């Protein structure tokens, strides 16, 4: 796992060292109580009968339960004085009775029903009880500390990781000091503080896992606010202990809080799991299944402990299962990134953590077996711990030697694949792939023969009749990609007759897959190169066609001005006088032809020189240019005089002339042609219509270059029209409606302007400028 925060290593190291130190002290103190003199009950530091115990213990059998209080033992009163816990007097009395070899101790117990006088048998704390309440609980505490450290290191700034760290560390302290608080009592303040704080930390975690509940999203300060009553409760508890004041009520309250917090955690987690889906549901499933049973058992157990000690005994058998919670968080982190860290999961660190947990478990089993053979428990525990510490590096070295000696494929896997991948990336020739594969295999696998055979066109290896069989210690592995066999990797038997390993075969299969991928890449590259050459040839043909198209477009566009001038020059001598309007139109057409000739590049690049032009003026120009084609027919025009277009006048003139000319050709002498203008808030439409026979098939074909239905047509008029319309950012469509053929040019509102509004706007600007000059 990797992090980027600079302060995380120090925080992780500090917490880890503190947890390890506390665990070592707890284990050392617990070791002193292995088969320690024991009167059949355990006491809290205040002298109350503890809520934990085995059914076979003498005190439990005689009906003692929490919060029964031991008043005296063998005549010595139990009371707190001078900051000393009342249970210290109990410990001294038990030690004295054991030294004097008394079979039992006489105690006076204050119960809810009155005072009782009992004799409790002295014996040694049995091994099962020590492992349940000592060794196992300390191990669970270490697991919680480890889980908290992992959460912090993976997501140091994550609110969920920090909430879990707080709960995990408090729970770890509680478990690590649990047995000590009932036996040697050297870490009681830590136990009391963690018992007071842990329930509040668990409630805060409940509100955040796996994400904040709605209440926390509205009140983000709420989880931190829970620390205030926790700190106050811990401070009051510690202060009352220091002055010898009774704290049984506080301990009972904390017991209730702990039980309630455990049950609340399970209930809230279950409800959120029931309503979750996707990855969130996967996370909650892992956590809920691992924590539901132990948390419910322990939660109800500590609540019932206020009424029945036997009930609490049954519940405390679930303490080992509490270790499932930190394990579940680790699984949820690795499988579903519980902390949202996006960290990299390190195989080395994961193995180290798992190995450390297994090592601790092995130490416990070894110490138990050694003690059962009569070896003193502390000596057995120390010996097994030293043995585990020594054997761990030896085991690692032994595994490395075995891997390098007998399983070289495992140690060579990563560098071999990386080197091969880098080499194959630069290969574009299929014949070179085989050479690279053979070199790679020979580099790490000592075989007599190594051969890679590429396939022929039908997907079958080129040599297959004499394929070696596995019965001769030879291997043949197919290289497949996309369901096709692209080659076959064949290796002869190892030198000296050595056995192939499973890692050898796995690496050979990986290399064969790499070869198949490289071959597919090489074939694709060859195909791309072939198509590139075809594309170059097609581009040359296209450029030639483009030149022809441009020439044809020029010829097409100069036709109308030529026809106009021809009609002028062919008039009779008696009607040779030109009107002023015809002279103006002729001059404009000459200017347009000059711009057309001098701007051939503009026809390809489609650079527009937009101006504000009244649509009515464009219609008048079209009528003059097509006067001969109209042959006296009327061009029906429904265009408001106040409408203007932002456009290139020359090119829009081409569009309108082309559309009207096509309409005139389609209708014949008796047909009708017209222009219609409609507008709304989104824009306007210029419609050129005719009542001719129309067209058949897909309207999009009409705009394709060289497509024409005329016997002498070029098929370029509508193609040029569509290109000009698109260059303006407009759209043109053809449709047959109610016996009319309509070509509709759709213009956006940004290119449409009412000339009256524009004039008034300009007048207002002029007036404002004059007023400004006067002032």
PDB file of N, CA and C in Angstrom, residues 14 134 144 154 168 371 374 380 407 449 560 566 582 586 628 693:
ATOM      1  N   UNK A  14       4.623   5.333  15.214  1.00  0.00           N
ATOM      2  CA  UNK A  14       4.384   5.631  16.636  1.00  0.00           C
ATOM      3  C   UNK A  14       3.245   4.789  17.190  1.00  0.00           C
ATOM      4  N   UNK A 134      -7.368 -14.602  28.611  1.00  0.00           N
ATOM      5  CA  UNK A 134      -6.038 -14.010  28.565  1.00  0.00           C
ATOM      6  C   UNK A 134      -5.459 -13.978  27.167  1.00  0.00           C
ATOM      7  N   UNK A 144      -7.221  -5.762  16.378  1.00  0.00           N
ATOM      8  CA  UNK A 144      -7.868  -4.454  16.237  1.00  0.00           C
ATOM      9  C   UNK A 144      -6.814  -3.362  16.029  1.00  0.00           C
ATOM     10  N   UNK A 154      -3.452   3.483   4.899  1.00  0.00           N
ATOM     11  CA  UNK A 154      -4.041   3.468   3.562  1.00  0.00           C
ATOM     12  C   UNK A 154      -4.786   4.756   3.234  1.00  0.00           C
ATOM     13  N   UNK A 168     -10.890   1.305  16.680  1.00  0.00           N
ATOM     14  CA  UNK A 168     -10.006   0.142  16.732  1.00  0.00           C
ATOM     15  C   UNK A 168      -8.967   0.267  17.844  1.00  0.00           C
ATOM     16  N   UNK A 371       3.651 -26.130  27.509  1.00  0.00           N
ATOM     17  CA  UNK A 371       3.174 -26.100  28.889  1.00  0.00           C
ATOM     18  C   UNK A 371       2.482 -27.401  29.269  1.00  0.00           C
ATOM     19  N   UNK A 374       4.718 -29.995  30.694  1.00  0.00           N
ATOM     20  CA  UNK A 374       5.323 -29.737  31.987  1.00  0.00           C
ATOM     21  C   UNK A 374       6.343 -28.626  32.010  1.00  0.00           C
ATOM     22  N   UNK A 380       8.129 -21.483  28.201  1.00  0.00           N
ATOM     23  CA  UNK A 380       7.643 -22.009  26.932  1.00  0.00           C
ATOM     24  C   UNK A 380       7.237 -20.879  25.988  1.00  0.00           C
ATOM     25  N   UNK A 407      12.364 -23.848  -9.025  1.00  0.00           N
ATOM     26  CA  UNK A 407      11.280 -23.138  -9.708  1.00  0.00           C
ATOM     27  C   UNK A 407      11.794 -21.803 -10.241  1.00  0.00           C
ATOM     28  N   UNK A 449      15.651 -28.202 -27.254  1.00  0.00           N
ATOM     29  CA  UNK A 449      15.129 -27.542 -28.455  1.00  0.00           C
ATOM     30  C   UNK A 449      14.041 -26.554 -28.066  1.00  0.00           C
ATOM     31  N   UNK A 560     -25.076  31.528 -65.933  1.00  0.00           N
ATOM     32  CA  UNK A 560     -26.179  32.483 -65.815  1.00  0.00           C
ATOM     33  C   UNK A 560     -25.772  33.900 -66.234  1.00  0.00           C
ATOM     34  N   UNK A 566     -26.024  37.347 -73.184  1.00  0.00           N
ATOM     35  CA  UNK A 566     -26.439  36.891 -74.503  1.00  0.00           C
ATOM     36  C   UNK A 566     -27.831  37.437 -74.837  1.00  0.00           C
ATOM     37  N   UNK A 582     -30.917  47.094 -66.012  1.00  0.00           N
ATOM     38  CA  UNK A 582     -30.133  46.060 -66.673  1.00  0.00           C
ATOM     39  C   UNK A 582     -28.656  46.396 -66.638  1.00  0.00           C
ATOM     40  N   UNK A 586     -25.925  44.054 -64.912  1.00  0.00           N
ATOM     41  CA  UNK A 586     -24.761  43.619 -65.682  1.00  0.00           C
ATOM     42  C   UNK A 586     -23.466  43.979 -65.001  1.00  0.00           C
ATOM     43  N   UNK A 628     -34.902  35.400 -68.931  1.00  0.00           N
ATOM     44  CA  UNK A 628     -35.156  34.585 -70.109  1.00  0.00           C
ATOM     45  C   UNK A 628     -35.768  33.255 -69.743  1.00  0.00           C
ATOM     46  N   UNK A 693     -43.626  17.786 -61.551  1.00  0.00           N
ATOM     47  CA  UNK A 693     -43.881  16.368 -61.235  1.00  0.00           C
ATOM     48  C   UNK A 693     -43.119  15.868 -60.015  1.00  0.00           C
TER      49      UNK A 693
END
